[in-house]
CSV table of C-alpha atoms in Angstrom, one decimal:
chain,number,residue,atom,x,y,z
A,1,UNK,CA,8.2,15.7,-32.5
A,2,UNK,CA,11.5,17.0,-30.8
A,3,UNK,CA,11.6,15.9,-27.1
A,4,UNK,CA,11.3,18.7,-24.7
A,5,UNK,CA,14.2,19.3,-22.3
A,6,UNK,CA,11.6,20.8,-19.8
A,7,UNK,CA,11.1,17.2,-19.2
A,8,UNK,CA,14.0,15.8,-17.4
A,9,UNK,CA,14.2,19.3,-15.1
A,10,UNK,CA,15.6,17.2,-12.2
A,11,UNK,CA,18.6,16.1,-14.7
A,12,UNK,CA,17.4,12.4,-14.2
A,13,UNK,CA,20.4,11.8,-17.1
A,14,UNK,CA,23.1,13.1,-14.7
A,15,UNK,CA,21.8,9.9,-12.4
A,16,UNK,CA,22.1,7.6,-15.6
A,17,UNK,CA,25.7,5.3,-16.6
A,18,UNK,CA,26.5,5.7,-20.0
A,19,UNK,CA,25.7,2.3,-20.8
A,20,UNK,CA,21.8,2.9,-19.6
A,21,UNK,CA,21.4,5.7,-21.5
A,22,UNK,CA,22.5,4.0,-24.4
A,23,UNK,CA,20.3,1.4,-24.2
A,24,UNK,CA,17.4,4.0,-23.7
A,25,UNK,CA,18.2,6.0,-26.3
A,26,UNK,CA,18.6,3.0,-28.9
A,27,UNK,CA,15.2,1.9,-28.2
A,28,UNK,CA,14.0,5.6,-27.9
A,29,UNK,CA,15.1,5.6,-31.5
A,30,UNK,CA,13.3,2.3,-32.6
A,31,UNK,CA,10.1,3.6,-31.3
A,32,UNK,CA,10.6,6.8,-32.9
A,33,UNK,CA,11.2,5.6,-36.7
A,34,UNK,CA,9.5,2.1,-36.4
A,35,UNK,CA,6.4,2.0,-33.6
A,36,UNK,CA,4.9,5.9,-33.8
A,37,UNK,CA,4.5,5.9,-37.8
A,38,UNK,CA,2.3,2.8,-37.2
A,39,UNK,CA,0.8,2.2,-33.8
A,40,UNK,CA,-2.3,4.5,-34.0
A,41,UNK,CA,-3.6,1.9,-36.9
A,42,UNK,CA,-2.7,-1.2,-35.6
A,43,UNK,CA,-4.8,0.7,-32.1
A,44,UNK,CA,-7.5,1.4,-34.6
A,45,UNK,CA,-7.6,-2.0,-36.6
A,46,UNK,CA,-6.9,-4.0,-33.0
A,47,UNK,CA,-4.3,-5.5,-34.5
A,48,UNK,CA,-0.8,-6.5,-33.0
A,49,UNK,CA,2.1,-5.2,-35.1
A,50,UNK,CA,4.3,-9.0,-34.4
A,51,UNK,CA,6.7,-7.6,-37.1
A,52,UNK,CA,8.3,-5.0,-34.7
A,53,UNK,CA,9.6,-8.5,-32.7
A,54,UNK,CA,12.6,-9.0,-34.6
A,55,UNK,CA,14.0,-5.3,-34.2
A,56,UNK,CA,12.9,-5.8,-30.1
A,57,UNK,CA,14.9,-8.7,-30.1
A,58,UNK,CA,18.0,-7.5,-31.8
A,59,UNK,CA,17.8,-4.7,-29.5
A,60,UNK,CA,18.2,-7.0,-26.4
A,61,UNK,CA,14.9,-5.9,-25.3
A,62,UNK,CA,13.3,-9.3,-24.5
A,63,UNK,CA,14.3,-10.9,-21.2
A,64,UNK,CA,16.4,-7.3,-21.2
A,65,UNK,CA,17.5,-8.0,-17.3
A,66,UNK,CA,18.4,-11.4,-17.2
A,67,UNK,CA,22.0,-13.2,-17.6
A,68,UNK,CA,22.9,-15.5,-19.7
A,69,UNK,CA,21.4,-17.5,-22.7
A,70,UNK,CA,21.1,-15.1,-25.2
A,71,UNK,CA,19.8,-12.3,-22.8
A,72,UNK,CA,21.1,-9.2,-22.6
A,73,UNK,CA,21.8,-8.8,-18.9
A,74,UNK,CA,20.8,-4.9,-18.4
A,75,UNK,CA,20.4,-4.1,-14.8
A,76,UNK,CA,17.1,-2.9,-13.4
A,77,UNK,CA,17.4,0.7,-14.2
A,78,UNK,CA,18.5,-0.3,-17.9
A,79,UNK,CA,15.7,-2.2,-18.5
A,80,UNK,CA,12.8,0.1,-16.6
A,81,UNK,CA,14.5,2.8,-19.3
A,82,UNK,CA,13.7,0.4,-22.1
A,83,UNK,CA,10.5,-0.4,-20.6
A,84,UNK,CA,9.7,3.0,-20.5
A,85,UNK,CA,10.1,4.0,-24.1
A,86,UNK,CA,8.2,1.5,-25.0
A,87,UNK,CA,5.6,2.9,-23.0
A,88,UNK,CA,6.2,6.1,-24.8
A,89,UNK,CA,5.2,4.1,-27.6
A,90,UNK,CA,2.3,2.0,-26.8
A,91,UNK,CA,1.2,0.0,-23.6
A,92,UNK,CA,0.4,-2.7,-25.7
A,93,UNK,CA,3.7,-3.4,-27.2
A,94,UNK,CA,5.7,-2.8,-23.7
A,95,UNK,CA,2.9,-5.5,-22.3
A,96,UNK,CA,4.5,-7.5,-24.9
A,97,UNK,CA,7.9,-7.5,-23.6
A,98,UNK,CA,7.3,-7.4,-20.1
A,99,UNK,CA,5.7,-10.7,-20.0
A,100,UNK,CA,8.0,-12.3,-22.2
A,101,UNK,CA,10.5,-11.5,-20.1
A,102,UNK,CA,9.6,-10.6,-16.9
A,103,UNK,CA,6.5,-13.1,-17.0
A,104,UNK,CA,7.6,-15.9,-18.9
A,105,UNK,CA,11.8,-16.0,-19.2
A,106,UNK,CA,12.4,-14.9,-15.6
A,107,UNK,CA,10.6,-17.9,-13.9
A,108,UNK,CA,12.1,-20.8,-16.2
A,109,UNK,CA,15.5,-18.5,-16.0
A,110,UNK,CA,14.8,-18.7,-11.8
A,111,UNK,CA,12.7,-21.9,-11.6
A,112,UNK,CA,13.6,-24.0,-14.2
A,113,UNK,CA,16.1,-27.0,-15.3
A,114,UNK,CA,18.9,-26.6,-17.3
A,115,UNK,CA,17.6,-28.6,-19.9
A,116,UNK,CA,14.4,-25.8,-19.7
A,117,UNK,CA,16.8,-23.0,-20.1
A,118,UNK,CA,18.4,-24.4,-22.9
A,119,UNK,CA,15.2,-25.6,-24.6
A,120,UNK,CA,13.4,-22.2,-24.4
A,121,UNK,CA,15.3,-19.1,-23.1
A,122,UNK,CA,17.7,-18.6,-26.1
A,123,UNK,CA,14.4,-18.6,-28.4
A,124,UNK,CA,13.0,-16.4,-26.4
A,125,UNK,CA,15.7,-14.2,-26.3
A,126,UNK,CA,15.8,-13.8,-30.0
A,127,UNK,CA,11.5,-13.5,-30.8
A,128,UNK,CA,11.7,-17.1,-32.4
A,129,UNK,CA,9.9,-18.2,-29.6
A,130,UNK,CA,6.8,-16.4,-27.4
A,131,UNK,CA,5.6,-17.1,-24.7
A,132,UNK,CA,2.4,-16.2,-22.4
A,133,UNK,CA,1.6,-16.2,-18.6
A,134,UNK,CA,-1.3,-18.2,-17.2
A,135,UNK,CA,-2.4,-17.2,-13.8
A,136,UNK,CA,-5.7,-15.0,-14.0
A,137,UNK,CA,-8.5,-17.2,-14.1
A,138,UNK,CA,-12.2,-15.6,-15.1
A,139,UNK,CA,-13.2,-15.9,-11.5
A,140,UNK,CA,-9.9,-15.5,-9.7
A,141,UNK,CA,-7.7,-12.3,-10.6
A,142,UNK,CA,-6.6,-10.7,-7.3
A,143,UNK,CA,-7.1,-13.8,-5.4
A,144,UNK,CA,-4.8,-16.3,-7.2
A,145,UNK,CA,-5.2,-18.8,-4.1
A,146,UNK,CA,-8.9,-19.4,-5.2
A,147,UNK,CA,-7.4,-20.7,-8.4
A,148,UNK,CA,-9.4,-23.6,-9.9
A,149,UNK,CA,-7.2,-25.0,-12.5
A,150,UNK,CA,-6.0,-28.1,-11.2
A,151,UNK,CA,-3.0,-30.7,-12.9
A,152,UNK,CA,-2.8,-34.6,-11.1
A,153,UNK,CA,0.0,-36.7,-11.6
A,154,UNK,CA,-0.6,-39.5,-13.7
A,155,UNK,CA,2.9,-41.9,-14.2
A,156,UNK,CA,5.9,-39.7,-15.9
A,157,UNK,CA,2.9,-36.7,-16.9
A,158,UNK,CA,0.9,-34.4,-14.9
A,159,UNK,CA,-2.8,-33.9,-16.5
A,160,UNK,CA,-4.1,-30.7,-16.3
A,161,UNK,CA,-7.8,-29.0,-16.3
A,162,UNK,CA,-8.7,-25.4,-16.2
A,163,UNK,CA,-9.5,-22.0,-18.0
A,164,UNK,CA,-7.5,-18.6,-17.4
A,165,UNK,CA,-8.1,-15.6,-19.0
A,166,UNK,CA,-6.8,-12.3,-20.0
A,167,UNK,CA,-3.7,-13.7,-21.3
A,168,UNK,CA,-1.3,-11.6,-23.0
A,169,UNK,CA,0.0,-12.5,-26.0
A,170,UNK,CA,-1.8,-16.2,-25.5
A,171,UNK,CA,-3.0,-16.8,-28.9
A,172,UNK,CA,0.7,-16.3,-30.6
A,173,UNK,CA,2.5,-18.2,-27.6
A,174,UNK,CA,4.5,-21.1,-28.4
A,175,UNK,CA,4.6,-21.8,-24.4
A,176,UNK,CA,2.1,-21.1,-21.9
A,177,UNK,CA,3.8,-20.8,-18.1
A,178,UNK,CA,0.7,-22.0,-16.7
A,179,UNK,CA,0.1,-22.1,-12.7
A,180,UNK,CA,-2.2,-24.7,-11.4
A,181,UNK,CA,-3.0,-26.6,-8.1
A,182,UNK,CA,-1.5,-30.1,-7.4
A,183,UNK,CA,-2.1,-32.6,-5.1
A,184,UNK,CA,-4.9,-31.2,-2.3
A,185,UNK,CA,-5.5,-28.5,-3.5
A,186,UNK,CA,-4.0,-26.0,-1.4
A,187,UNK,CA,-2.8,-22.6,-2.3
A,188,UNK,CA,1.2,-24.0,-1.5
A,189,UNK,CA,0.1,-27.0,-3.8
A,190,UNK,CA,0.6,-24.4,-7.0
A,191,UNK,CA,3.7,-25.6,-9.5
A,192,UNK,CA,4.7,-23.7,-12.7
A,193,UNK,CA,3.9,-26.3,-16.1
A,194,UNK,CA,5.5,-25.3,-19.2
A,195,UNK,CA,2.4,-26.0,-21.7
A,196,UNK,CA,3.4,-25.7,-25.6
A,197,UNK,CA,1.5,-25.0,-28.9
A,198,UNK,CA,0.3,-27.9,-30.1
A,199,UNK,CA,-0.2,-29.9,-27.2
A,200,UNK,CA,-4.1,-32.2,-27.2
A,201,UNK,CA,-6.5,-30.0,-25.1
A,202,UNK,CA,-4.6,-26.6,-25.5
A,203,UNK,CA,-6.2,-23.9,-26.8
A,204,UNK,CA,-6.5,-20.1,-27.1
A,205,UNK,CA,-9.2,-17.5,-28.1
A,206,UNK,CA,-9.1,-14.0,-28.4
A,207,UNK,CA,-11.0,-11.6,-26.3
A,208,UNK,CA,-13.1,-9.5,-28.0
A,209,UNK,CA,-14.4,-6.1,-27.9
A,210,UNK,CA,-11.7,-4.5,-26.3
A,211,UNK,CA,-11.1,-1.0,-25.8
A,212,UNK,CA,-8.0,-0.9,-24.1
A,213,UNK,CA,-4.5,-2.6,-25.5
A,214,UNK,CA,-5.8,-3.1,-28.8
A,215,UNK,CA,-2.7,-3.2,-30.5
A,216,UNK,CA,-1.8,-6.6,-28.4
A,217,UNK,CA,-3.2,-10.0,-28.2
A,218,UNK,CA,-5.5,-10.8,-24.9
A,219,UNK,CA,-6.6,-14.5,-24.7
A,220,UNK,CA,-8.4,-16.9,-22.7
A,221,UNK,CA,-6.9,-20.2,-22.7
A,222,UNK,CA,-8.6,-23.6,-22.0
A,223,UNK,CA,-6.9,-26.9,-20.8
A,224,UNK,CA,-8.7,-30.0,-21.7
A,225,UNK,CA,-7.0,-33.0,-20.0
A,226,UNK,CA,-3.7,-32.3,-21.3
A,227,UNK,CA,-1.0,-34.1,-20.5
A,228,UNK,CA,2.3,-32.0,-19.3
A,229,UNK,CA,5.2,-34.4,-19.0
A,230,UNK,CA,7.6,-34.1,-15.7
A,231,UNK,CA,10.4,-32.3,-18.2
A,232,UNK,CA,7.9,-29.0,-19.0
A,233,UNK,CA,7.5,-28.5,-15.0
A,234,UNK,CA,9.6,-26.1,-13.3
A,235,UNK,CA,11.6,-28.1,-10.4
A,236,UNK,CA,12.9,-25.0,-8.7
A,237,UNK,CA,9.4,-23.9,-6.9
A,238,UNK,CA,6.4,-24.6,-5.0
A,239,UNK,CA,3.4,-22.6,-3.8
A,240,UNK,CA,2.3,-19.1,-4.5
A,241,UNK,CA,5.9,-18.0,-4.4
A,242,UNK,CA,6.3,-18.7,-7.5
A,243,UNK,CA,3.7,-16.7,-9.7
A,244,UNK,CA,3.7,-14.1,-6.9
A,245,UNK,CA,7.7,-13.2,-7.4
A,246,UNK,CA,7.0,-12.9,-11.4
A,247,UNK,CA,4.3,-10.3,-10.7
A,248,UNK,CA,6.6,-8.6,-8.3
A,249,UNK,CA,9.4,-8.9,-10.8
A,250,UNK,CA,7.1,-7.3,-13.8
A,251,UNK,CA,5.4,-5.0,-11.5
A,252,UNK,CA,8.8,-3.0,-11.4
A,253,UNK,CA,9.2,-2.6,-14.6
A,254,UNK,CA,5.5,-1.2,-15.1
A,255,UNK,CA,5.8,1.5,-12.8
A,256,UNK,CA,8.7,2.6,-14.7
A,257,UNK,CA,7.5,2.1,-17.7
A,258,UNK,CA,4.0,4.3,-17.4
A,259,UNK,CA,6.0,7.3,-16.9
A,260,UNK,CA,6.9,6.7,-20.5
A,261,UNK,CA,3.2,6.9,-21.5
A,262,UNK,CA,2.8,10.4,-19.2
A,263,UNK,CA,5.9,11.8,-21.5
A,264,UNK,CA,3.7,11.3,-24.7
A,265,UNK,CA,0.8,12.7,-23.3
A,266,UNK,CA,2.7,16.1,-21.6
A,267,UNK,CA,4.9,16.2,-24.6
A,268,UNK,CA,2.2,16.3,-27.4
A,269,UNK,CA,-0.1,18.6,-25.2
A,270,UNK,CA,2.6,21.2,-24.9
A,271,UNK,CA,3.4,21.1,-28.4
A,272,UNK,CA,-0.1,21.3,-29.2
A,273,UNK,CA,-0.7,24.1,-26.8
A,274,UNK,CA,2.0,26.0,-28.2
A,275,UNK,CA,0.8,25.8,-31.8
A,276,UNK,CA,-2.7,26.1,-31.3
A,277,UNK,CA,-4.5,29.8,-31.5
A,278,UNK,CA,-7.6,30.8,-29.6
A,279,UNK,CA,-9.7,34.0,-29.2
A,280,UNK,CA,-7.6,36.7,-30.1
A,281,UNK,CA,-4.5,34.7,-32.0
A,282,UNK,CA,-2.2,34.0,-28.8
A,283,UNK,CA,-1.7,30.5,-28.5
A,284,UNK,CA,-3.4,28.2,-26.1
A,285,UNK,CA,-0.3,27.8,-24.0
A,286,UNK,CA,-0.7,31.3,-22.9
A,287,UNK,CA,-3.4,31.1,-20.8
A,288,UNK,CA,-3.5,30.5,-17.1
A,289,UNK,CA,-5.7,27.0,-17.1
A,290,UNK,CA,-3.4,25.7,-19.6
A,291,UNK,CA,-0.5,26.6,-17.7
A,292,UNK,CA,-1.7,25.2,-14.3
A,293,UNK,CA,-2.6,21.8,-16.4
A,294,UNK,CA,1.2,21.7,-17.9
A,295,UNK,CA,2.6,22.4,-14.4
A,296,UNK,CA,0.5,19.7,-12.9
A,297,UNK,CA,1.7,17.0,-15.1
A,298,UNK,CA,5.2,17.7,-15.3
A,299,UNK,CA,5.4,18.0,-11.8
A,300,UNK,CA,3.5,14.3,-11.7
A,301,UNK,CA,6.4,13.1,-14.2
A,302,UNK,CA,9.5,14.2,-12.2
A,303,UNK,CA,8.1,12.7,-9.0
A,304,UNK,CA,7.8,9.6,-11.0
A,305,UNK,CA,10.8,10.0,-12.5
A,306,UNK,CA,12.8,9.8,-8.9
A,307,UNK,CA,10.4,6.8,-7.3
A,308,UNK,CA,11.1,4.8,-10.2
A,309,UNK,CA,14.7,5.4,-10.9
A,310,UNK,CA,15.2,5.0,-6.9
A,311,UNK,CA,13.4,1.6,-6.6
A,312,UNK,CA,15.5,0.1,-9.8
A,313,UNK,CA,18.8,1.2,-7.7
A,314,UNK,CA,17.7,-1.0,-4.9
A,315,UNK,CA,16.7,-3.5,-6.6
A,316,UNK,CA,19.7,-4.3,-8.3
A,317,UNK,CA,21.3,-3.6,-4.9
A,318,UNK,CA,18.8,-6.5,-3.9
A,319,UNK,CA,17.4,-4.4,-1.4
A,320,UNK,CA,13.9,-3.4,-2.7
A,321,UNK,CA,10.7,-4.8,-1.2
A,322,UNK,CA,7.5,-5.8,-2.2
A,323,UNK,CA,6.0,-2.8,-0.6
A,324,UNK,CA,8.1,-0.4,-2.3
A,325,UNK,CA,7.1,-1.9,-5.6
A,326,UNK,CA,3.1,-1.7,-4.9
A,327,UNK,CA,3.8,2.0,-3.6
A,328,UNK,CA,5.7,3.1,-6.9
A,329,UNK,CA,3.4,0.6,-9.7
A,330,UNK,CA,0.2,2.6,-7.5
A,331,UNK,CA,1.6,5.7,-7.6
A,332,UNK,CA,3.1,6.0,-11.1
A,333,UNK,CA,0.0,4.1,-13.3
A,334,UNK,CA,-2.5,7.0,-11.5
A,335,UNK,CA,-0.7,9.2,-12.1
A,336,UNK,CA,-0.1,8.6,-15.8
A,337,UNK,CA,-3.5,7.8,-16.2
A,338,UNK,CA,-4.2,10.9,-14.3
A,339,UNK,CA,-1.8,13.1,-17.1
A,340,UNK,CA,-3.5,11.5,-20.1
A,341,UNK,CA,-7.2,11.9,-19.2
A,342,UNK,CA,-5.5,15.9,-18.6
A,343,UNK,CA,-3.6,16.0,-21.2
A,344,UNK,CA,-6.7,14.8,-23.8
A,345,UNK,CA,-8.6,18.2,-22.3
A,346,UNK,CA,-5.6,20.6,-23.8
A,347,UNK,CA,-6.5,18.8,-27.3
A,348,UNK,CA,-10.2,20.3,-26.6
A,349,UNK,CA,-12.3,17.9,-29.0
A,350,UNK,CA,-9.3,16.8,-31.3
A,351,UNK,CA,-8.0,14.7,-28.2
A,352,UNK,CA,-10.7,12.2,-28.4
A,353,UNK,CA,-9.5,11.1,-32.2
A,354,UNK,CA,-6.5,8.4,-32.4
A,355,UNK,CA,-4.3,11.4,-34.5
A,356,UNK,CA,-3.5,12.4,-31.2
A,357,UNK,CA,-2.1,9.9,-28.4
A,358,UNK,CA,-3.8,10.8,-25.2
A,359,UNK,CA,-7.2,9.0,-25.9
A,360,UNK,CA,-5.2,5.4,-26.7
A,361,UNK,CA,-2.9,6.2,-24.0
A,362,UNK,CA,-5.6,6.9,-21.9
A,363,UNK,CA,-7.5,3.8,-22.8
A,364,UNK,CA,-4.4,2.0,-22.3
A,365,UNK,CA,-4.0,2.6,-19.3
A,366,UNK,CA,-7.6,2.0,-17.6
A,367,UNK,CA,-5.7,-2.1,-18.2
A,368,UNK,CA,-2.7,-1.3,-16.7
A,369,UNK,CA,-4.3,0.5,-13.5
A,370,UNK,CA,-6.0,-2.8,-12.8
A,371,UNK,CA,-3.7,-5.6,-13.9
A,372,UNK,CA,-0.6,-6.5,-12.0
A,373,UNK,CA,-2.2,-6.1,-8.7
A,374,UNK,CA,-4.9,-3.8,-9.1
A,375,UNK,CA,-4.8,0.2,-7.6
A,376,UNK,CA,-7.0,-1.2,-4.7
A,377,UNK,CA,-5.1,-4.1,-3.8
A,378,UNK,CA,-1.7,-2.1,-3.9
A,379,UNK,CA,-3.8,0.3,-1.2
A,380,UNK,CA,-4.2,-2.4,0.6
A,381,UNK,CA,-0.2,-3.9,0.7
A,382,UNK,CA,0.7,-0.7,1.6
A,383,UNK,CA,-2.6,-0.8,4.4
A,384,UNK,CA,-1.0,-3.2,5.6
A,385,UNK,CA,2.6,-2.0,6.0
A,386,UNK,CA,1.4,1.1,7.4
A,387,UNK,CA,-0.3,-0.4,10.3
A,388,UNK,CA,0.2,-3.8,11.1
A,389,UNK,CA,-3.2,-5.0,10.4
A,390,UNK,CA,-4.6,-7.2,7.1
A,391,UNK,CA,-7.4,-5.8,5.3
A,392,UNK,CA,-7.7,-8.6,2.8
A,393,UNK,CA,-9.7,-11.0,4.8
């Protein structure tokens, strides 16, 4: 399907360096020929298509943002853009690159030794090696303080208990980034272990009966006394800083990356719209309800557009907060999810079928309005900001 220009009406391109819209467009391209032919079966089959990792990885996609070792080093709005057509793909495979690299590479690129970087980040880089992100625990999502996974020193290796679940990509890792509480206990007591395949009292299990990101891997991982030596922990960090600045670093990229979902959905319903006949033979997109619905969406996108594209600028100005990010990953996942669940009416009973994106996107992104910081907690941050006063507790 031909991309509509209607779509970038604010001439968001004008705003763009040649070099991000070239790394947009080349992954624009890559999801066109390689992820849309096949995407709607793996969906269907809940499979994860892990042979798409190569040609993400020769297009810089993985650890896209990041300098050095193999990585690519796009700046924020580069990377968002890639994010983003990804998106336009499947939320499942741009959950896939955003915790490798905004989950996983980013804190042993921040955190870690030299030796770590070495070991893992060029790996990484090139999809030889994946990694997974081990925070969410099945009792402790948006409170990651209660956390109940615990490691104690024990001579040159730290052993470490505990369960966390909802893991992406966990079963095909070949390192977990695992937080866990150290010495009493407290929430500033958290360090980052580097936990790898194959290590006694590892393990990961699917999740089953999903609905939602079935074309990606969702795990719960269990940690039976194993023993993490003092090489696989990450020196540079201590305390909930440490998880919480990997959230806020992927968190960016999300709410750019949704919009990419909200382009498929308005994309395919105006096409559809304009093709399909009603009543007396004039096409769908001619009537007034349509119209209003079409309106209503694109106007959703180009706001999205502009809050996204602004908050990448400051960040690589290193001037964005972690209020700005909740208000633009809050904003921009509703309303995607708000376009898709529209979108699926224009299809009229075809839109419920997987022949047509809006129900998988829509599905989709029921997972992505809660993880990351969930909508409500988001309300909250920005609660907070607004007047002074914590809701939380």
């Amino acid at each position: 399907m031909p991309r509509a220009d209607i779509t970038d009406l604010f001439r968001i391109d004008d705003l763009l360096s040649a070099e991000e819209k070239a790394a947009r467009d080349a992954v624009a391209r890559f999801v066109d020929s390689e992820v849309l032919p096949i995407i709607g079966k793996h969906f269907r089959d809940g499979t994860f298509p892990a042979h798409l990792i190569p040609g993400l990885a020769e297009l810089g996609v993985l650890g896209a943002n990041l300098q050095g070792y193999g990585c690519a080093g796009m700046n924020t709005v580069s990377y968002g853009l890639v994010l983003q057509e990804l998106e336009r793909g499947d939320s499942g495979l741009r959950s896939f690159a955003s915790v490798q690299g905004s989950l996983c590479m980013f804190p042993i690129h921040a955190y870690g030794s030299e030796e770590q970087k070495t070991r893992f980040l060029p790996g990484m880089a090139k999809g030889q090696l994946i990694g997974c992100f081990g925070l969410t625990e099945p009792d402790f999502g948006s409170n990651p303080g209660g956390m109940r996974a615990r490691a104690r020193k024990d001579g040159d290796t730290w052993v470490l208990n505990g369960t966390k679940a909802w893991i992406t990509n966990g079963s095909i890792a070949d390192v977990a980034v695992v937080w866990a509480k150290t010495e009493d206990g407290g929430p500033e007591s958290v360090r980052g272990f580097l936990v790898e395949k194959g290590m006694p009292g590892f393990s990961a299990r699917e999740i089953p009966g999903k609905f939602s990101l079935r074309a990606s891997r969702t795990s719960e991982l269990s940690f039976q006394d194993v023993r993490v030596p003092d090489r696989n922990v990450l020196p540079g960090v201590v305390g909930l800083k440490g998880p919480l600045s990997c959230l806020n670093n992927a968190r960016a990229g999300i709410a750019f990356a949704v919009t990419g979902a909200a382009i498929a959905c308005f994309e395919g319903a105006r096409e559809y719209a304009l093709s399909r006949t009603q009543f007396d033979g004039k096409s769908i997109a001619g009537y007034q309800l349509t119209q209003e619905k079409l309106a209503d969406m694109l106007q959703e996108i180009v706001k999205a557009q502009l809050l996204s594209l602004r908050l990448a600028r400051l960040k690589d100005e290193g001037r964005s907060s972690p209020v700005m990010v909740s208000l633009a990953k809050r904003n921009n996942v509703k309303s995607a999810l708000d376009i898709a669940r529209v979108a699926r009416s224009i299809y009229g009973a075809n839109g419920i079928t997987d022949d047509y994106p809006p129900v998988r996107h829509m599905l989709n992104l029921e997972s992505v309005f809660t993880y990351e910081g969930t909508h409500e907690v988001h309300t909250l941050v920005l609660g907070k900001a607004i007047t002074g006063i914590d809701a939380f507790g």
